[in-house]
Amino acid sequence: MYELSNVSKTYKQRNRLVEALQSVDLQIADGQMVAIQGPTGGGKSTLLQLLGALDRPSSGTITLGDVDISSLPDSKLVEIRSHKIGFVFQTFNLIPTLNALENVEIALQGEKISSSARIERAEAALASVGLSDRTRHLPSELSGGQQQRVAIARALVKNPEILLADEPTGNLDEQTRDDIMDLLEGLWREKGLTLVVVTHDSAIAKRAQRRLVIQAGKIREAS
Amino acid sequence: MFLTYLRRELFGRRKQTAIIAAGMALAIGLVIIVNAFSQGVQSAQSKVLESVYGVGTDMTVTLTPVAPTAPSGPQSFGFDRNSGTNVSGTQKVSQSRLTGGIGGGQFMPTSDLATVEQTTGVKGAAGTLALQNITFSGQIPQAFQVPLPASGAGGGPSVQKMQPRTKLNRGGTNGNGGSSFNVDRFSVLGVDLSKTAVGPLSAITVSNGVGLTSTDTGTYKAVLDSNYATSAKLSTGGSINIGGQDFSIVGLVTPSTSDSSSASDAYISLDVAQKLSGNADKLSTIYVQANSNKDIANVKASLASVLTADTVKTQSDLASSVSGSLASASSLVSGLGYWLSIAVLIAAFLIAILFTISGVSRRTREFGTLKAIGWKNRRIMAQVLGESFIQSMLGGLIGIGIGLVGIFAINRDNLTLQGSASAGSLFSGFGRRAVAGGANANGFPSPVGDPATLPQGAFGGSGRRSVETVQTITMHLPVALNVILLAVALSIVGGLLAGAFGGWRASRLSPAAALRSVN
Ligand SMILES: Nc1ncnc2c1ncn2[C@@H]1O[C@H](COP(=O)(O)OP(=O)(O)O)[C@@H](O)[C@H]1O
Ligand SMILES: [Mg+2]
C-alpha cells in the first residue's frame, strides 16, 4: 500500500528549477495493477523512482506499508529496494559481461544463501519467464524480448511485493511487446504483485485495473 | 558471485584490463630491473673497494689532511764525494729511500688504533702505513757534485713528467755530459701481520711462494704484487731494496676479487715500515670492521667524535671514489634509472586510476541498476576495488616476469663494467705508487699536485698518475626477494589506489541519476 501526500519533486537544471511532480496525492492498494501514461517529460519516471525508493521527494511524504520512505536514509532505502521492490527498465539494463543466469543471480547477492540455492532460484526465475534454454547466453546473444525476460526474472527472483516497470516494452517490436505484457500480467496475477507500469501504449494501459495520466507534473485518473 | 562478476568483467572488458595491466607491468618491470641493476652496481662497487680495502672492511680512518704550514723541507738525496763507486771519471751513486707521505707524511698516531678498537660496535681493526720507496741511482761526473734533486721545480735536473717505474736516463743539465740518473719508485704497505681478517691482507691471496704471517713481524721479508713483480722483473726467492734494506721476497700476491693489481706493490711488516721510514708509532689508514651493518652508522659517529683529527669513511662514502664505467653505471641507475622508474610508476598509477574512473563512468547505468536492485554502496565499492586490484596484480605479475627476463638477459650478456678506486681518496692524499694531482677526494688540494708545497719539485710530474687498480667486473644482477616483494606491494598500492578512486566514484552515484544516464 502506497500513500503519497502532497509529493513534489523539483530538479535543478542549470539555472532553472523543473517541477517534475507537483503536489501529487495518490494511493495504490496492494496487489493493484496500475498503468501510468502521459507525454514525455511529464514526470512518469520521476514518480516511479520515488515509488521505487531510488530517490526522495523534495516535499511531501510517501509511505510504503507503515514506513515513510520519503525520509529514510540511503542505507535504509537500499534495504527496501533489495527486499520489496523489483524494477524493469525500458533499456533492460542487463550487465553485458554476465550471462542470463548470472544477471539474475546478482539480484540475490545480498541474501545469505548458498551458491547452489542461488543458482536454483535464478534458474527457476528464468523458467518462469520462459528462458530455461537460454541461461548461459550473454545479453548480446539474446533478442530484445529475451533480454527483457531476463530483466523481469532478475526483478522477480527476490519475490518482491512490488514490480515497477518503466516503459518495459518501449524498445520492443509489436509482437514482442504483447508477449512481454502477457508475461507481466500473468506474473502479476500469479504472484499477487503490486504492478506499476509506465507506458505510452494505450492498448497496454487498457489491460490495467487502473489508469493514471501524468502531465506537466500533475497526476489524474484516466477516464 | 563476487568472483564470477569479477572474472566476467576482467575477461569481458579485456581492453581495459590489458591497458591497466600493461601500464603496471611496464612500471613494475622497470622498477625491478633498475633495482636489480643498482644492487648489481653496488656489489660491483664494493668488489672494487674490497680489492683495496679488504673484504669486510666497513670503514676506514685516515688523518684529515691539512696543508702543511711549515714544509718539512726539501728531501734531498745527499751524495757526498765518497759515496758510490768511481768508474773512470764518473761517480756511480744509488740511494733508496722509504718515504712517508710526499707532503711530509701526515700520519696519525698508533694510539688512534687503540681508540678505534675500544669503540663499541667495532669487531676488528687493523692499521697500515702506506709508503713509497724511491730509488735514485745514476752516474755523475766526479767534477760536478750536484745535490740531487734540489728543492723547487727548476732547481734540480729536469726529470719532469716522469712516469713511475720508468727509468729515464738524461744527460746532466749542468752542461757536462756523462750524467745519467734513474729514478724508480714503488709503493710499500706496512701491514700488521697479526691481523689478516681486516684490511688489505684480507683482500689478497698468495699466488706464488708464501705469504707473510705474524711470525714474520719485525723481519725483512716482503711479498710483492704479482703484476709489479712481473714489470720489475722480480720473483720469489729474490730480494728487493726497500729503504736501503734488502728484503727477501717470499711470495707474490694478487687481489682476491679480481685479476688486476692489489693495493700496493710491496707488503712488509708494519713495524719495519715504521722504523725504516722514520714514522715510529704512525699509521696512514685504519681499517675498521663493525659488528654488523646496523652498527656502521653508530660506529662512524662515535669514531668521528673521538678521533677529531681524522676522517672516517664508510663503504658508501668510499663508493663515490670509484670511477670508470662503473661510476657511470652507478650514476645512471641512481639518476636516470631512479627517476625513470618513479615517472613510469606514477604514469602507471595514473593510467590505472584514470582508466578505472572512466570505466566506472562508462558503467554508470550498470551501477545505477545494481543500486536499484538492492546493491549496497559497500558492495559496489568492493566490486570496483576488486577489479582494479586484480588488474594491477596481473600487471604486477607480468611486470615481475618482465623484470626477471630483463635481469636474466643482462646477466646472460655478461655485461662488464670497469671500475677503479682513486688512490687519492684511499690514502688521504698519499697514493699507492703515485698520487693524483689537483684536489683529491677529500676536497683538499693534494700536496703532490701543488708545486709550491712540493718538496721534491722535480718529481711533481710523476704525481700525475692518479687512477689505478682498474678492475673489470662482470655485472651480476641479483634477484632479490625484497625487490619482488616491493613490486608486489607497488602493484597492490596501484590497484587499491585506482580501485579506491573508481569505487568512490561509483558508490557516490545517485541511483536515480545513474539510471537516467545515457551511458
Ligand atoms: N535528474 C534530473 N535533473 C534535472 N531534471 C530532471 C532530472 N530527472 C528528470 N528531470 C526533468 O524532470 C522532468 C520529468 O522527467 P521524467 O520524470 O523523466 O519524465 P517522463 O518519464 O515522464 O518522460 C523532465 O522535464 C526532466 O527533464
Ligand atoms: Mg521516462
mmCIF file of N, CA and C in Angstrom, chain B residues 97-159:
data_model
loop_
_atom_site.group_PDB
_atom_site.id
_atom_site.type_symbol
_atom_site.label_atom_id
_atom_site.label_comp_id
_atom_site.label_asym_id
_atom_site.label_seq_id
_atom_site.Cartn_x
_atom_site.Cartn_y
_atom_site.Cartn_z
ATOM 1 N N ARG B 97 115.187 5.246 -0.684
ATOM 2 C CA ARG B 97 114.613 5.940 0.463
ATOM 3 C C ARG B 97 113.154 5.515 0.623
ATOM 4 N N LEU B 98 112.823 5.166 1.828
ATOM 5 C CA LEU B 98 111.419 4.817 2.100
ATOM 6 C C LEU B 98 110.793 6.033 2.749
ATOM 7 N N THR B 99 109.919 6.646 2.003
ATOM 8 C CA THR B 99 109.432 7.926 2.485
ATOM 9 C C THR B 99 107.964 7.855 2.848
ATOM 10 N N GLY B 100 107.604 8.715 3.766
ATOM 11 C CA GLY B 100 106.216 8.821 4.170
ATOM 12 C C GLY B 100 105.474 9.610 3.123
ATOM 13 N N GLY B 101 104.415 10.210 3.498
ATOM 14 C CA GLY B 101 103.655 10.995 2.548
ATOM 15 C C GLY B 101 104.554 11.983 1.872
ATOM 16 N N ILE B 102 104.235 12.235 0.617
ATOM 17 C CA ILE B 102 105.104 13.134 -0.125
ATOM 18 C C ILE B 102 105.058 14.522 0.490
ATOM 19 N N GLY B 103 103.931 14.861 1.038
ATOM 20 C CA GLY B 103 103.831 16.151 1.708
ATOM 21 C C GLY B 103 104.421 16.121 3.099
ATOM 22 N N GLY B 104 105.308 15.273 3.344
ATOM 23 C CA GLY B 104 105.959 15.242 4.642
ATOM 24 C C GLY B 104 105.433 14.113 5.482
ATOM 25 N N GLY B 105 104.427 13.421 4.998
ATOM 26 C CA GLY B 105 103.905 12.270 5.730
ATOM 27 C C GLY B 105 102.981 12.672 6.837
ATOM 28 N N GLN B 106 101.712 12.853 6.484
ATOM 29 C CA GLN B 106 100.753 13.230 7.512
ATOM 30 C C GLN B 106 100.079 11.971 8.018
ATOM 31 N N PHE B 107 100.581 11.478 9.078
ATOM 32 C CA PHE B 107 100.077 10.221 9.598
ATOM 33 C C PHE B 107 99.472 10.421 10.971
ATOM 34 N N MET B 108 98.674 9.454 11.356
ATOM 35 C CA MET B 108 98.074 9.543 12.685
ATOM 36 C C MET B 108 98.825 8.617 13.637
ATOM 37 N N PRO B 109 98.734 8.912 14.907
ATOM 38 C CA PRO B 109 99.447 8.085 15.876
ATOM 39 C C PRO B 109 98.795 6.716 16.037
ATOM 40 N N THR B 110 99.591 5.724 16.428
ATOM 41 C CA THR B 110 99.064 4.371 16.633
ATOM 42 C C THR B 110 98.003 4.348 17.720
ATOM 43 N N SER B 111 98.043 5.347 18.589
ATOM 44 C CA SER B 111 97.056 5.363 19.664
ATOM 45 C C SER B 111 95.640 5.457 19.114
ATOM 46 N N ASP B 112 95.514 6.013 17.891
ATOM 47 C CA ASP B 112 94.181 6.071 17.280
ATOM 48 C C ASP B 112 93.623 4.669 17.060
ATOM 49 N N LEU B 113 94.506 3.733 16.754
ATOM 50 C CA LEU B 113 94.066 2.360 16.538
ATOM 51 C C LEU B 113 93.471 1.785 17.821
ATOM 52 N N ALA B 114 94.178 2.072 18.935
ATOM 53 C CA ALA B 114 93.667 1.598 20.223
ATOM 54 C C ALA B 114 92.296 2.204 20.499
ATOM 55 N N THR B 115 92.175 3.480 20.171
ATOM 56 C CA THR B 115 90.881 4.148 20.369
ATOM 57 C C THR B 115 89.786 3.465 19.549
ATOM 58 N N VAL B 116 90.126 3.165 18.301
ATOM 59 C CA VAL B 116 89.147 2.505 17.428
ATOM 60 C C VAL B 116 88.745 1.164 18.012
ATOM 61 N N GLU B 117 89.762 0.407 18.454
ATOM 62 C CA GLU B 117 89.477 -0.941 18.942
ATOM 63 C C GLU B 117 88.605 -0.939 20.183
ATOM 64 N N GLN B 118 88.703 0.165 20.959
ATOM 65 C CA GLN B 118 87.906 0.234 22.188
ATOM 66 C C GLN B 118 86.488 0.739 21.945
ATOM 67 N N THR B 119 86.238 1.224 20.743
ATOM 68 C CA THR B 119 84.909 1.760 20.450
ATOM 69 C C THR B 119 83.893 0.626 20.361
ATOM 70 N N THR B 120 82.732 0.832 20.973
ATOM 71 C CA THR B 120 81.723 -0.228 20.936
ATOM 72 C C THR B 120 81.164 -0.362 19.526
ATOM 73 N N GLY B 121 80.906 -1.589 19.170
ATOM 74 C CA GLY B 121 80.390 -1.875 17.832
ATOM 75 C C GLY B 121 81.493 -2.225 16.854
ATOM 76 N N VAL B 122 82.767 -2.059 17.283
ATOM 77 C CA VAL B 122 83.878 -2.402 16.399
ATOM 78 C C VAL B 122 84.250 -3.864 16.603
ATOM 79 N N LYS B 123 84.246 -4.607 15.520
ATOM 80 C CA LYS B 123 84.569 -6.025 15.619
ATOM 81 C C LYS B 123 86.079 -6.226 15.518
ATOM 82 N N GLY B 124 86.688 -5.479 14.621
ATOM 83 C CA GLY B 124 88.130 -5.598 14.458
ATOM 84 C C GLY B 124 88.678 -4.390 13.737
ATOM 85 N N ALA B 125 89.963 -4.148 13.896
ATOM 86 C CA ALA B 125 90.584 -3.017 13.221
ATOM 87 C C ALA B 125 92.040 -3.359 12.961
ATOM 88 N N ALA B 126 92.561 -2.841 11.844
ATOM 89 C CA ALA B 126 93.965 -3.059 11.519
ATOM 90 C C ALA B 126 94.546 -1.759 10.997
ATOM 91 N N GLY B 127 95.757 -1.475 11.429
ATOM 92 C CA GLY B 127 96.405 -0.259 10.978
ATOM 93 C C GLY B 127 97.429 -0.567 9.910
ATOM 94 N N THR B 128 97.579 0.329 8.949
ATOM 95 C CA THR B 128 98.600 0.156 7.922
ATOM 96 C C THR B 128 99.360 1.462 7.764
ATOM 97 N N LEU B 129 100.519 1.329 7.175
ATOM 98 C CA LEU B 129 101.309 2.508 6.860
ATOM 99 C C LEU B 129 101.656 2.441 5.375
ATOM 100 N N ALA B 130 101.121 3.371 4.618
ATOM 101 C CA ALA B 130 101.351 3.378 3.174
ATOM 102 C C ALA B 130 102.535 4.293 2.871
ATOM 103 N N LEU B 131 103.507 3.729 2.200
ATOM 104 C CA LEU B 131 104.751 4.462 1.957
ATOM 105 C C LEU B 131 105.132 4.335 0.491
ATOM 106 N N GLN B 132 106.118 5.112 0.136
ATOM 107 C CA GLN B 132 106.690 4.977 -1.192
ATOM 108 C C GLN B 132 108.183 4.761 -1.062
ATOM 109 N N ASN B 133 108.639 3.879 -1.874
ATOM 110 C CA ASN B 133 110.087 3.705 -1.917
ATOM 111 C C ASN B 133 110.585 4.373 -3.195
ATOM 112 N N ILE B 134 111.529 5.280 -3.018
ATOM 113 C CA ILE B 134 112.085 5.980 -4.170
ATOM 114 C C ILE B 134 113.563 5.653 -4.247
ATOM 115 N N THR B 135 113.947 5.118 -5.356
ATOM 116 C CA THR B 135 115.360 4.807 -5.557
ATOM 117 C C THR B 135 115.909 5.738 -6.616
ATOM 118 N N PHE B 136 116.947 6.385 -6.240
ATOM 119 C CA PHE B 136 117.593 7.296 -7.171
ATOM 120 C C PHE B 136 118.974 6.736 -7.433
ATOM 121 N N SER B 137 119.250 6.472 -8.689
ATOM 122 C CA SER B 137 120.578 5.944 -8.964
ATOM 123 C C SER B 137 121.082 6.528 -10.268
ATOM 124 N N GLY B 138 122.373 6.596 -10.412
ATOM 125 C CA GLY B 138 122.893 7.124 -11.654
ATOM 126 C C GLY B 138 124.380 7.397 -11.576
ATOM 127 N N GLN B 139 124.833 8.062 -12.586
ATOM 128 C CA GLN B 139 126.251 8.405 -12.663
ATOM 129 C C GLN B 139 126.371 9.893 -12.790
ATOM 130 N N ILE B 140 127.303 10.465 -12.071
ATOM 131 C CA ILE B 140 127.584 11.879 -12.262
ATOM 132 C C ILE B 140 129.076 12.052 -12.455
ATOM 133 N N PRO B 141 129.433 13.014 -13.254
ATOM 134 C CA PRO B 141 130.873 13.262 -13.420
ATOM 135 C C PRO B 141 131.450 13.673 -12.081
ATOM 136 N N GLN B 142 132.612 13.166 -11.801
ATOM 137 C CA GLN B 142 133.210 13.423 -10.488
ATOM 138 C C GLN B 142 133.406 14.904 -10.215
ATOM 139 N N ALA B 143 133.655 15.627 -11.247
ATOM 140 C CA ALA B 143 133.977 17.027 -11.049
ATOM 141 C C ALA B 143 132.787 17.823 -10.562
ATOM 142 N N PHE B 144 131.623 17.330 -10.903
ATOM 143 C CA PHE B 144 130.428 18.101 -10.537
ATOM 144 C C PHE B 144 129.606 17.353 -9.525
ATOM 145 N N GLN B 145 129.730 17.823 -8.345
ATOM 146 C CA GLN B 145 128.963 17.201 -7.271
ATOM 147 C C GLN B 145 127.641 17.932 -7.150
ATOM 148 N N VAL B 146 126.607 17.326 -7.596
ATOM 149 C CA VAL B 146 125.321 18.017 -7.568
ATOM 150 C C VAL B 146 124.411 17.375 -6.520
ATOM 151 N N PRO B 147 123.928 18.197 -5.612
ATOM 152 C CA PRO B 147 122.926 17.625 -4.695
ATOM 153 C C PRO B 147 121.632 17.385 -5.459
ATOM 154 N N LEU B 148 121.220 16.184 -5.480
ATOM 155 C CA LEU B 148 120.073 15.837 -6.326
ATOM 156 C C LEU B 148 118.970 15.164 -5.529
ATOM 157 N N PRO B 149 117.796 15.428 -5.836
ATOM 158 C CA PRO B 149 117.368 16.585 -6.589
ATOM 159 C C PRO B 149 117.183 17.751 -5.634
ATOM 160 N N ALA B 150 117.340 18.906 -6.100
ATOM 161 C CA ALA B 150 117.224 20.057 -5.227
ATOM 162 C C ALA B 150 115.780 20.499 -5.134
ATOM 163 N N SER B 151 115.561 21.377 -4.192
ATOM 164 C CA SER B 151 114.209 21.863 -3.969
ATOM 165 C C SER B 151 113.773 22.773 -5.115
ATOM 166 N N GLY B 152 112.500 22.760 -5.376
ATOM 167 C CA GLY B 152 111.955 23.673 -6.372
ATOM 168 C C GLY B 152 111.984 23.068 -7.753
ATOM 169 N N ALA B 153 111.032 23.497 -8.521
ATOM 170 C CA ALA B 153 110.839 22.872 -9.817
ATOM 171 C C ALA B 153 112.028 23.032 -10.729
ATOM 172 N N GLY B 154 112.644 24.157 -10.653
ATOM 173 C CA GLY B 154 113.741 24.387 -11.584
ATOM 174 C C GLY B 154 115.091 24.031 -11.008
ATOM 175 N N GLY B 155 115.098 23.650 -9.770
ATOM 176 C CA GLY B 155 116.383 23.519 -9.072
ATOM 177 C C GLY B 155 117.196 22.312 -9.478
ATOM 178 N N GLY B 156 116.540 21.258 -9.695
ATOM 179 C CA GLY B 156 117.284 20.031 -9.924
ATOM 180 C C GLY B 156 117.414 19.731 -11.399
ATOM 181 N N PRO B 157 117.899 18.602 -11.670
ATOM 182 C CA PRO B 157 117.930 18.170 -13.058
ATOM 183 C C PRO B 157 116.494 18.009 -13.532
ATOM 184 N N SER B 158 116.292 18.341 -14.735
ATOM 185 C CA SER B 158 114.911 18.306 -15.169
ATOM 186 C C SER B 158 114.490 16.875 -15.480
ATOM 187 N N VAL B 159 113.961 16.275 -14.511
ATOM 188 C CA VAL B 159 113.461 14.919 -14.691
ATOM 189 C C VAL B 159 111.957 15.015 -14.481
#
